[in-house]
Each structure stands twice: as C-alpha cells, then as structure tokens.
Amino acid sequence: MVELFISPLTETYFQKALIGGCIVAIVAGVVGCLVVLRRMAFLGDALSHAMIAGVAGGYLVMKLLFGLEAHAPGMLLGSLIAAIATVALISFVSRISRVKEDTAIGIMYTGIFALGVVAVSVFRHYIHIDLMHFIMGDILGVADSDLWASAFVAAIVLTILILFYRHFQISTFDPIMAASIGLPVLFIDYVLTTCVSLVVVSAVSMVGVILVVGLLITPAATAYLLSDRLEKMMVLSALFGVTSVVGGLYICVWLDSSGGGAIMLFCTLQFLVVLAVAPKYGLFARWLRLRNLIPQQVIEDTLT
C-alpha cells in the first residue's frame, strides 16, 4: 500500500507535475476567492478561452518575423495582450450600452475564441498548435520553462494581493464605501482583472483551459462554504487546490487517466463532500435547522 504512494514520487515527470500544479493551485485559489466573491467566475472562463487568439497571434508573429517556432515568450506575450484586450472590450461594451456585463463577457470571449480558431485553421501551414492540448492541457508533461513562468507569475500576483489586501477587501465587500473614502475602485478592479489574466495565461500552457478555470473557481467555492472571513477563505482555498492536485495526480497514475480530468474530478468531489457536511452552510446543517424549526401552526395557536 505504501509503495502506491512512494513509487510515483520517484518519477521526475510526477515531481514536476506536483510542483507546477501546486504553484498554480495556490495562486489560483487565493485569487479565486476574490473572483467568487465578486461574482466574476465567468470572466476566468472567458480569459482562458480568449487566449487561443493570443497564442495564435504570438506564434504567427514569431514564425514570420523571426523564424522561431513555438516560441514560448512570444506566445505568452500574445496571450497576455489577448486577455487584456478581452477585458477592455467587455468593459467598453458593458459601459457604453445597455448590455449587462455577463452578456458582454459571453459575446466577447466567444468572438475572440472563434478568431483564434479561425486564425489557427487559416494559417495552419505556419501555426502548429494542438487545440485539444490547449483545452485539456498536459500536466504530466510540464517543462522547466512552464515551472519558472508559473512561479514568477505566482510571486508577482501574491505580492500584489498581500500589499493591497485591504484595498481588495474593502472594494469587494463594499465598493461604495471604498469610493467614499477615496479608494480608486475602478483601478483596483483593473488590477484584480490583470492578476486573474496573469494567472490564466501562465497556467493554461501547463494545465489547459478546463483545469485552470476549475482551480480558479472550485477550491474558492469550497472554502466559501466553510468560512466567513476572507483571509481564512484564501488559506482554505489554496489548501483545497493543493489537495486537489495531489489527489488528482495519484488517481491519474493509478488509473492511467487524464491528469487534468483526474484533478478536476477530485476537486469537484471535495466540493460535494464539503457541501454536504459543512457545519454552517452544508446540506446536513440546513436539514437540521429546518427540522428544528417550530411548525407555523404551533406558533399561530400560541399567539391566539
């Protein structure tokens, strides 16, 4: 039994997947708490899908201008530009028209994602990108460059969140009060969106679109069921993200399945367990509260 846990740890590919996945899980879990509390979950999905246009653009530019194929920094820069452009377009459409932000997100991200797919198909002789790999990822094939990129982005994002924690906290829970005391609420929103973009951009090449969105939302939602304080929620979210990666990777090795799929399956099962047994907001606790309520008929009889 012990050998089942020890043996994978001796493999280099498993070690890299574990390190890279945990880095992504920690920073995504912390940022994801603000995303969930601000009801921006759809934005993470939008950014991750829109990145295909940036990857295709960066790939094409580096190939045609410099003769470099699959140049990681070029595609990373293209992805970041695509993410920022998506956010700018969403903000522009939602502010100058009667279209709400969630609708603008749906319009813009599908349009930009479609642009990337068309670009890949039109310039297929120059762009050699596996769309399935982009969507599903390959966490068991993590490269050293992916590890360094994710660690660098994680350090930047976590530093920003620590330095401006109070600003994010106030603008998240009471943006009106934040504006009244002079905080630049709009600028804080843009900084948070940029942090989300950086996390998504740095992680998609390693874990894929589906997994990065899952690690951004599900651990934070799980922690939300257990805590009413933001700092505790962030710690729990990072912890649930790490356990999802560790548990998912072991399941992947034991069952010889998809790495990203196994991690998200474990992550979702964690959420369902916490949803059932959470002491304050779980289904069982809710059932107990409903059972202990005094029947309405008894109250009416007492009052009369």
mmCIF file of N, CA and C in Angstrom, residues 53-166:
data_model
loop_
_atom_site.group_PDB
_atom_site.id
_atom_site.type_symbol
_atom_site.label_atom_id
_atom_site.label_comp_id
_atom_site.label_asym_id
_atom_site.label_seq_id
_atom_site.Cartn_x
_atom_site.Cartn_y
_atom_site.Cartn_z
ATOM 1 N N ALA A 53 -6.530 33.102 -29.254
ATOM 2 C CA ALA A 53 -6.225 34.135 -30.252
ATOM 3 C C ALA A 53 -4.834 34.723 -30.001
ATOM 4 N N GLY A 54 -4.497 34.958 -28.749
ATOM 5 C CA GLY A 54 -3.185 35.495 -28.423
ATOM 6 C C GLY A 54 -2.070 34.506 -28.705
ATOM 7 N N VAL A 55 -2.320 33.240 -28.394
ATOM 8 C CA VAL A 55 -1.320 32.198 -28.678
ATOM 9 C C VAL A 55 -1.073 32.109 -30.180
ATOM 10 N N ALA A 56 -2.167 32.109 -30.965
ATOM 11 C CA ALA A 56 -2.035 32.028 -32.415
ATOM 12 C C ALA A 56 -1.311 33.249 -32.969
ATOM 13 N N GLY A 57 -1.661 34.439 -32.464
ATOM 14 C CA GLY A 57 -1.015 35.666 -32.925
ATOM 15 C C GLY A 57 0.459 35.696 -32.590
ATOM 16 N N GLY A 58 0.803 35.327 -31.343
ATOM 17 C CA GLY A 58 2.201 35.306 -30.940
ATOM 18 C C GLY A 58 3.003 34.290 -31.723
ATOM 19 N N TYR A 59 2.422 33.125 -31.956
ATOM 20 C CA TYR A 59 3.067 32.073 -32.736
ATOM 21 C C TYR A 59 3.347 32.562 -34.156
ATOM 22 N N LEU A 60 2.323 33.181 -34.780
ATOM 23 C CA LEU A 60 2.437 33.630 -36.171
ATOM 24 C C LEU A 60 3.476 34.735 -36.325
ATOM 25 N N VAL A 61 3.469 35.695 -35.415
ATOM 26 C CA VAL A 61 4.419 36.818 -35.484
ATOM 27 C C VAL A 61 5.850 36.318 -35.335
ATOM 28 N N MET A 62 6.082 35.459 -34.342
ATOM 29 C CA MET A 62 7.437 34.958 -34.125
ATOM 30 C C MET A 62 7.908 34.088 -35.281
ATOM 31 N N LYS A 63 6.983 33.360 -35.895
ATOM 32 C CA LYS A 63 7.341 32.483 -37.007
ATOM 33 C C LYS A 63 7.675 33.289 -38.260
ATOM 34 N N LEU A 64 6.842 34.276 -38.607
ATOM 35 C CA LEU A 64 7.022 35.034 -39.841
ATOM 36 C C LEU A 64 8.129 36.076 -39.735
ATOM 37 N N LEU A 65 8.248 36.721 -38.587
ATOM 38 C CA LEU A 65 9.227 37.807 -38.455
ATOM 39 C C LEU A 65 10.605 37.329 -38.013
ATOM 40 N N PHE A 66 10.623 36.303 -37.155
ATOM 41 C CA PHE A 66 11.907 35.892 -36.589
ATOM 42 C C PHE A 66 12.267 34.445 -36.907
ATOM 43 N N GLY A 67 11.368 33.728 -37.558
ATOM 44 C CA GLY A 67 11.637 32.344 -37.917
ATOM 45 C C GLY A 67 11.689 31.391 -36.745
ATOM 46 N N LEU A 68 11.113 31.798 -35.615
ATOM 47 C CA LEU A 68 11.114 30.954 -34.416
ATOM 48 C C LEU A 68 9.776 30.233 -34.297
ATOM 49 N N GLU A 69 9.824 28.935 -34.077
ATOM 50 C CA GLU A 69 8.599 28.150 -33.990
ATOM 51 C C GLU A 69 8.339 27.766 -32.536
ATOM 52 N N ALA A 70 7.063 27.917 -32.137
ATOM 53 C CA ALA A 70 6.639 27.596 -30.767
ATOM 54 C C ALA A 70 7.489 28.349 -29.743
ATOM 55 N N HIS A 71 7.662 29.654 -29.980
ATOM 56 C CA HIS A 71 8.466 30.484 -29.089
ATOM 57 C C HIS A 71 7.618 30.855 -27.871
ATOM 58 N N ALA A 72 7.935 30.277 -26.721
ATOM 59 C CA ALA A 72 7.096 30.411 -25.532
ATOM 60 C C ALA A 72 6.896 31.865 -25.077
ATOM 61 N N PRO A 73 7.984 32.680 -24.954
ATOM 62 C CA PRO A 73 7.763 34.069 -24.525
ATOM 63 C C PRO A 73 6.861 34.849 -25.484
ATOM 64 N N GLY A 74 7.010 34.617 -26.789
ATOM 65 C CA GLY A 74 6.165 35.302 -27.766
ATOM 66 C C GLY A 74 4.708 34.928 -27.602
ATOM 67 N N MET A 75 4.431 33.642 -27.429
ATOM 68 C CA MET A 75 3.044 33.200 -27.247
ATOM 69 C C MET A 75 2.491 33.670 -25.904
ATOM 70 N N LEU A 76 3.352 33.742 -24.882
ATOM 71 C CA LEU A 76 2.916 34.226 -23.573
ATOM 72 C C LEU A 76 2.528 35.702 -23.649
ATOM 73 N N LEU A 77 3.342 36.489 -24.354
ATOM 74 C CA LEU A 77 3.031 37.907 -24.525
ATOM 75 C C LEU A 77 1.748 38.083 -25.338
ATOM 76 N N GLY A 78 1.605 37.294 -26.395
ATOM 77 C CA GLY A 78 0.382 37.354 -27.188
ATOM 78 C C GLY A 78 -0.843 36.996 -26.367
ATOM 79 N N SER A 79 -0.724 36.001 -25.504
ATOM 80 C CA SER A 79 -1.829 35.590 -24.642
ATOM 81 C C SER A 79 -2.227 36.697 -23.680
ATOM 82 N N LEU A 80 -1.225 37.355 -23.107
ATOM 83 C CA LEU A 80 -1.497 38.439 -22.168
ATOM 84 C C LEU A 80 -2.190 39.601 -22.869
ATOM 85 N N ILE A 81 -1.730 39.923 -24.089
ATOM 86 C CA ILE A 81 -2.373 41.000 -24.860
ATOM 87 C C ILE A 81 -3.818 40.637 -25.171
ATOM 88 N N ALA A 82 -4.056 39.378 -25.546
ATOM 89 C CA ALA A 82 -5.417 38.932 -25.853
ATOM 90 C C ALA A 82 -6.303 39.005 -24.612
ATOM 91 N N ALA A 83 -5.759 38.629 -23.452
ATOM 92 C CA ALA A 83 -6.540 38.678 -22.218
ATOM 93 C C ALA A 83 -6.905 40.113 -21.856
ATOM 94 N N ILE A 84 -5.931 41.024 -21.952
ATOM 95 C CA ILE A 84 -6.191 42.424 -21.624
ATOM 96 C C ILE A 84 -7.178 43.037 -22.623
ATOM 97 N N ALA A 85 -7.030 42.692 -23.905
ATOM 98 C CA ALA A 85 -7.958 43.183 -24.928
ATOM 99 C C ALA A 85 -9.378 42.685 -24.664
ATOM 100 N N THR A 86 -9.503 41.428 -24.237
ATOM 101 C CA THR A 86 -10.822 40.875 -23.926
ATOM 102 C C THR A 86 -11.474 41.638 -22.783
ATOM 103 N N VAL A 87 -10.707 41.887 -21.722
ATOM 104 C CA VAL A 87 -11.232 42.636 -20.580
ATOM 105 C C VAL A 87 -11.640 44.049 -20.992
ATOM 106 N N ALA A 88 -10.799 44.693 -21.797
ATOM 107 C CA ALA A 88 -11.101 46.055 -22.248
ATOM 108 C C ALA A 88 -12.383 46.092 -23.080
ATOM 109 N N LEU A 89 -12.544 45.134 -23.973
ATOM 110 C CA LEU A 89 -13.747 45.083 -24.806
ATOM 111 C C LEU A 89 -14.993 44.805 -23.976
ATOM 112 N N ILE A 90 -14.876 43.901 -23.004
ATOM 113 C CA ILE A 90 -16.008 43.608 -22.126
ATOM 114 C C ILE A 90 -16.424 44.854 -21.349
ATOM 115 N N SER A 91 -15.432 45.547 -20.790
ATOM 116 C CA SER A 91 -15.709 46.765 -20.035
ATOM 117 C C SER A 91 -16.318 47.845 -20.928
ATOM 118 N N PHE A 92 -15.788 47.991 -22.138
ATOM 119 C CA PHE A 92 -16.273 49.010 -23.070
ATOM 120 C C PHE A 92 -17.731 48.749 -23.444
ATOM 121 N N VAL A 93 -18.044 47.517 -23.827
ATOM 122 C CA VAL A 93 -19.401 47.184 -24.263
ATOM 123 C C VAL A 93 -20.397 47.337 -23.119
ATOM 124 N N SER A 94 -20.022 46.880 -21.919
ATOM 125 C CA SER A 94 -20.958 46.936 -20.792
ATOM 126 C C SER A 94 -21.179 48.357 -20.293
ATOM 127 N N ARG A 95 -20.212 49.254 -20.524
ATOM 128 C CA ARG A 95 -20.338 50.629 -20.029
ATOM 129 C C ARG A 95 -21.049 51.552 -21.000
ATOM 130 N N ILE A 96 -20.920 51.320 -22.312
ATOM 131 C CA ILE A 96 -21.490 52.263 -23.275
ATOM 132 C C ILE A 96 -22.824 51.779 -23.854
ATOM 133 N N SER A 97 -23.286 50.598 -23.425
ATOM 134 C CA SER A 97 -24.554 50.093 -23.942
ATOM 135 C C SER A 97 -25.395 49.557 -22.790
ATOM 136 N N ARG A 98 -26.617 49.166 -23.101
ATOM 137 C CA ARG A 98 -27.499 48.615 -22.080
ATOM 138 C C ARG A 98 -27.241 47.131 -21.844
ATOM 139 N N VAL A 99 -26.303 46.557 -22.581
ATOM 140 C CA VAL A 99 -25.936 45.151 -22.417
ATOM 141 C C VAL A 99 -25.195 44.980 -21.088
ATOM 142 N N LYS A 100 -25.639 44.019 -20.274
ATOM 143 C CA LYS A 100 -25.020 43.779 -18.976
ATOM 144 C C LYS A 100 -23.662 43.084 -19.139
ATOM 145 N N GLU A 101 -22.872 43.110 -18.056
ATOM 146 C CA GLU A 101 -21.502 42.607 -18.135
ATOM 147 C C GLU A 101 -21.445 41.118 -18.455
ATOM 148 N N ASP A 102 -22.352 40.302 -17.859
ATOM 149 C CA ASP A 102 -22.300 38.876 -18.120
ATOM 150 C C ASP A 102 -22.592 38.564 -19.587
ATOM 151 N N THR A 103 -23.512 39.358 -20.178
ATOM 152 C CA THR A 103 -23.800 39.183 -21.602
ATOM 153 C C THR A 103 -22.622 39.618 -22.456
ATOM 154 N N ALA A 104 -21.985 40.735 -22.075
ATOM 155 C CA ALA A 104 -20.808 41.218 -22.809
ATOM 156 C C ALA A 104 -19.673 40.201 -22.753
ATOM 157 N N ILE A 105 -19.506 39.542 -21.599
ATOM 158 C CA ILE A 105 -18.473 38.512 -21.478
ATOM 159 C C ILE A 105 -18.751 37.376 -22.454
ATOM 160 N N GLY A 106 -20.021 36.920 -22.503
ATOM 161 C CA GLY A 106 -20.381 35.839 -23.417
ATOM 162 C C GLY A 106 -20.132 36.194 -24.870
ATOM 163 N N ILE A 107 -20.421 37.434 -25.239
ATOM 164 C CA ILE A 107 -20.240 37.871 -26.625
ATOM 165 C C ILE A 107 -18.761 37.962 -26.983
ATOM 166 N N MET A 108 -18.003 38.654 -26.131
ATOM 167 C CA MET A 108 -16.611 38.937 -26.455
ATOM 168 C C MET A 108 -15.732 37.688 -26.414
ATOM 169 N N TYR A 109 -15.912 36.863 -25.388
ATOM 170 C CA TYR A 109 -14.983 35.729 -25.290
ATOM 171 C C TYR A 109 -15.240 34.691 -26.377
ATOM 172 N N THR A 110 -16.498 34.484 -26.735
ATOM 173 C CA THR A 110 -16.757 33.538 -27.827
ATOM 174 C C THR A 110 -16.245 34.093 -29.154
ATOM 175 N N GLY A 111 -16.384 35.413 -29.334
ATOM 176 C CA GLY A 111 -15.893 36.029 -30.569
ATOM 177 C C GLY A 111 -14.389 35.945 -30.699
ATOM 178 N N ILE A 112 -13.675 36.252 -29.617
ATOM 179 C CA ILE A 112 -12.212 36.219 -29.661
ATOM 180 C C ILE A 112 -11.707 34.783 -29.738
ATOM 181 N N PHE A 113 -12.386 33.859 -29.041
ATOM 182 C CA PHE A 113 -12.022 32.447 -29.145
ATOM 183 C C PHE A 113 -12.201 31.962 -30.587
ATOM 184 N N ALA A 114 -13.310 32.368 -31.212
ATOM 185 C CA ALA A 114 -13.553 31.993 -32.606
ATOM 186 C C ALA A 114 -12.494 32.586 -33.531
ATOM 187 N N LEU A 115 -12.062 33.821 -33.231
ATOM 188 C CA LEU A 115 -10.994 34.446 -34.019
ATOM 189 C C LEU A 115 -9.719 33.614 -33.949
ATOM 190 N N GLY A 116 -9.390 33.138 -32.756
ATOM 191 C CA GLY A 116 -8.198 32.306 -32.605
ATOM 192 C C GLY A 116 -8.301 30.988 -33.355
ATOM 193 N N VAL A 117 -9.481 30.350 -33.292
ATOM 194 C CA VAL A 117 -9.675 29.085 -34.002
ATOM 195 C C VAL A 117 -9.554 29.290 -35.510
ATOM 196 N N VAL A 118 -10.165 30.368 -36.014
ATOM 197 C CA VAL A 118 -10.084 30.669 -37.448
ATOM 198 C C VAL A 118 -8.636 30.950 -37.856
ATOM 199 N N ALA A 119 -7.913 31.711 -37.030
ATOM 200 C CA ALA A 119 -6.511 32.023 -37.345
ATOM 201 C C ALA A 119 -5.662 30.760 -37.407
ATOM 202 N N VAL A 120 -5.902 29.845 -36.458
ATOM 203 C CA VAL A 120 -5.141 28.594 -36.451
ATOM 204 C C VAL A 120 -5.426 27.778 -37.707
ATOM 205 N N SER A 121 -6.698 27.747 -38.139
ATOM 206 C CA SER A 121 -7.058 26.957 -39.317
ATOM 207 C C SER A 121 -6.588 27.608 -40.615
ATOM 208 N N VAL A 122 -6.681 28.950 -40.700
ATOM 209 C CA VAL A 122 -6.263 29.650 -41.916
ATOM 210 C C VAL A 122 -4.749 29.579 -42.100
ATOM 211 N N PHE A 123 -4.003 29.787 -41.011
ATOM 212 C CA PHE A 123 -2.535 29.791 -41.087
ATOM 213 C C PHE A 123 -1.959 28.474 -40.566
ATOM 214 N N ARG A 124 -2.642 27.363 -40.855
ATOM 215 C CA ARG A 124 -2.205 26.077 -40.338
ATOM 216 C C ARG A 124 -0.845 25.637 -40.861
ATOM 217 N N HIS A 125 -0.404 26.224 -41.974
ATOM 218 C CA HIS A 125 0.917 25.876 -42.502
ATOM 219 C C HIS A 125 2.033 26.530 -41.685
ATOM 220 N N TYR A 126 1.674 27.592 -40.942
ATOM 221 C CA TYR A 126 2.659 28.292 -40.119
ATOM 222 C C TYR A 126 2.469 28.001 -38.624
ATOM 223 N N ILE A 127 1.197 27.832 -38.210
ATOM 224 C CA ILE A 127 0.888 27.648 -36.794
ATOM 225 C C ILE A 127 0.619 26.174 -36.523
ATOM 226 N N HIS A 128 1.415 25.586 -35.667
ATOM 227 C CA HIS A 128 1.245 24.173 -35.336
ATOM 228 C C HIS A 128 0.865 24.060 -33.864
ATOM 229 N N ILE A 129 -0.434 24.250 -33.601
ATOM 230 C CA ILE A 129 -0.958 24.209 -32.236
ATOM 231 C C ILE A 129 -2.013 23.121 -32.150
ATOM 232 N N ASP A 130 -1.897 22.292 -31.142
ATOM 233 C CA ASP A 130 -2.889 21.253 -30.891
ATOM 234 C C ASP A 130 -3.983 21.849 -29.997
ATOM 235 N N LEU A 131 -5.157 22.133 -30.589
ATOM 236 C CA LEU A 131 -6.232 22.763 -29.828
ATOM 237 C C LEU A 131 -6.702 21.892 -28.673
ATOM 238 N N MET A 132 -6.707 20.581 -28.852
ATOM 239 C CA MET A 132 -7.119 19.696 -27.762
ATOM 240 C C MET A 132 -6.148 19.784 -26.592
ATOM 241 N N HIS A 133 -4.853 19.878 -26.893
ATOM 242 C CA HIS A 133 -3.855 20.050 -25.829
ATOM 243 C C HIS A 133 -4.065 21.386 -25.125
ATOM 244 N N PHE A 134 -4.421 22.421 -25.897
ATOM 245 C CA PHE A 134 -4.651 23.741 -25.312
ATOM 246 C C PHE A 134 -5.839 23.705 -24.350
ATOM 247 N N ILE A 135 -6.881 22.983 -24.700
ATOM 248 C CA ILE A 135 -8.091 22.944 -23.884
ATOM 249 C C ILE A 135 -7.910 22.017 -22.683
ATOM 250 N N MET A 136 -7.341 20.838 -22.904
ATOM 251 C CA MET A 136 -7.245 19.836 -21.838
ATOM 252 C C MET A 136 -5.938 19.924 -21.049
ATOM 253 N N GLY A 137 -4.864 20.443 -21.703
ATOM 254 C CA GLY A 137 -3.586 20.535 -21.023
ATOM 255 C C GLY A 137 -2.884 19.193 -20.914
ATOM 256 N N ASP A 138 -1.664 19.231 -20.419
ATOM 257 C CA ASP A 138 -0.882 18.005 -20.205
ATOM 258 C C ASP A 138 0.006 18.230 -18.995
ATOM 259 N N ILE A 139 -0.587 18.107 -17.829
ATOM 260 C CA ILE A 139 0.149 18.429 -16.604
ATOM 261 C C ILE A 139 1.265 17.438 -16.344
ATOM 262 N N LEU A 140 1.181 16.238 -16.909
ATOM 263 C CA LEU A 140 2.257 15.266 -16.728
ATOM 264 C C LEU A 140 3.436 15.529 -17.662
ATOM 265 N N GLY A 141 3.283 16.490 -18.562
ATOM 266 C CA GLY A 141 4.377 16.845 -19.468
ATOM 267 C C GLY A 141 4.885 18.251 -19.226
ATOM 268 N N VAL A 142 4.905 18.673 -17.972
ATOM 269 C CA VAL A 142 5.328 20.029 -17.614
ATOM 270 C C VAL A 142 6.814 20.225 -17.916
ATOM 271 N N ALA A 143 7.121 21.326 -18.593
ATOM 272 C CA ALA A 143 8.513 21.662 -18.904
ATOM 273 C C ALA A 143 9.084 22.589 -17.831
ATOM 274 N N ASP A 144 10.411 22.665 -17.777
ATOM 275 C CA ASP A 144 11.061 23.547 -16.803
ATOM 276 C C ASP A 144 10.664 25.004 -17.016
ATOM 277 N N SER A 145 10.518 25.414 -18.285
ATOM 278 C CA SER A 145 10.125 26.793 -18.581
ATOM 279 C C SER A 145 8.732 27.100 -18.031
ATOM 280 N N ASP A 146 7.830 26.100 -18.068
ATOM 281 C CA ASP A 146 6.491 26.286 -17.501
ATOM 282 C C ASP A 146 6.564 26.490 -15.993
ATOM 283 N N LEU A 147 7.426 25.746 -15.337
ATOM 284 C CA LEU A 147 7.576 25.874 -13.890
ATOM 285 C C LEU A 147 8.093 27.260 -13.508
ATOM 286 N N TRP A 148 9.114 27.728 -14.235
ATOM 287 C CA TRP A 148 9.665 29.052 -13.937
ATOM 288 C C TRP A 148 8.646 30.143 -14.202
ATOM 289 N N ALA A 149 7.913 30.033 -15.311
ATOM 290 C CA ALA A 149 6.904 31.053 -15.654
ATOM 291 C C ALA A 149 5.801 31.096 -14.604
ATOM 292 N N SER A 150 5.313 29.937 -14.189
ATOM 293 C CA SER A 150 4.236 29.908 -13.199
ATOM 294 C C SER A 150 4.718 30.415 -11.840
ATOM 295 N N ALA A 151 5.956 30.074 -11.465
ATOM 296 C CA ALA A 151 6.494 30.541 -10.184
ATOM 297 C C ALA A 151 6.679 32.063 -10.195
ATOM 298 N N PHE A 152 7.157 32.604 -11.317
ATOM 299 C CA PHE A 152 7.358 34.050 -11.435
ATOM 300 C C PHE A 152 6.033 34.794 -11.340
ATOM 301 N N VAL A 153 5.033 34.317 -12.069
ATOM 302 C CA VAL A 153 3.713 34.959 -12.046
ATOM 303 C C VAL A 153 3.075 34.829 -10.661
ATOM 304 N N ALA A 154 3.214 33.663 -10.044
ATOM 305 C CA ALA A 154 2.650 33.458 -8.709
ATOM 306 C C ALA A 154 3.266 34.433 -7.707
ATOM 307 N N ALA A 155 4.579 34.644 -7.799
ATOM 308 C CA ALA A 155 5.246 35.573 -6.884
ATOM 309 C C ALA A 155 4.728 36.998 -7.078
ATOM 310 N N ILE A 156 4.558 37.412 -8.330
ATOM 311 C CA ILE A 156 4.063 38.761 -8.612
ATOM 312 C C ILE A 156 2.636 38.942 -8.097
ATOM 313 N N VAL A 157 1.762 38.003 -8.439
ATOM 314 C CA VAL A 157 0.345 38.121 -8.073
ATOM 315 C C VAL A 157 0.158 38.074 -6.564
ATOM 316 N N LEU A 158 0.821 37.151 -5.892
ATOM 317 C CA LEU A 158 0.677 37.046 -4.439
ATOM 318 C C LEU A 158 1.244 38.278 -3.733
ATOM 319 N N THR A 159 2.322 38.837 -4.277
ATOM 320 C CA THR A 159 2.880 40.067 -3.708
ATOM 321 C C THR A 159 1.882 41.212 -3.813
ATOM 322 N N ILE A 160 1.244 41.354 -4.965
ATOM 323 C CA ILE A 160 0.229 42.406 -5.162
ATOM 324 C C ILE A 160 -0.931 42.214 -4.193
ATOM 325 N N LEU A 161 -1.397 40.986 -4.057
ATOM 326 C CA LEU A 161 -2.535 40.718 -3.171
ATOM 327 C C LEU A 161 -2.191 40.978 -1.709
ATOM 328 N N ILE A 162 -0.964 40.675 -1.308
ATOM 329 C CA ILE A 162 -0.561 40.910 0.082
ATOM 330 C C ILE A 162 -0.411 42.414 0.353
ATOM 331 N N LEU A 163 0.222 43.119 -0.559
ATOM 332 C CA LEU A 163 0.463 44.555 -0.356
ATOM 333 C C LEU A 163 -0.825 45.365 -0.359
ATOM 334 N N PHE A 164 -1.774 44.965 -1.191
ATOM 335 C CA PHE A 164 -3.016 45.737 -1.324
ATOM 336 C C PHE A 164 -4.228 44.930 -0.852
ATOM 337 N N TYR A 165 -4.006 44.091 0.148
ATOM 338 C CA TYR A 165 -5.072 43.213 0.626
ATOM 339 C C TYR A 165 -6.285 44.013 1.109
ATOM 340 N N ARG A 166 -6.058 45.032 1.922
ATOM 341 C CA ARG A 166 -7.170 45.825 2.462
ATOM 342 C C ARG A 166 -7.950 46.524 1.362
#
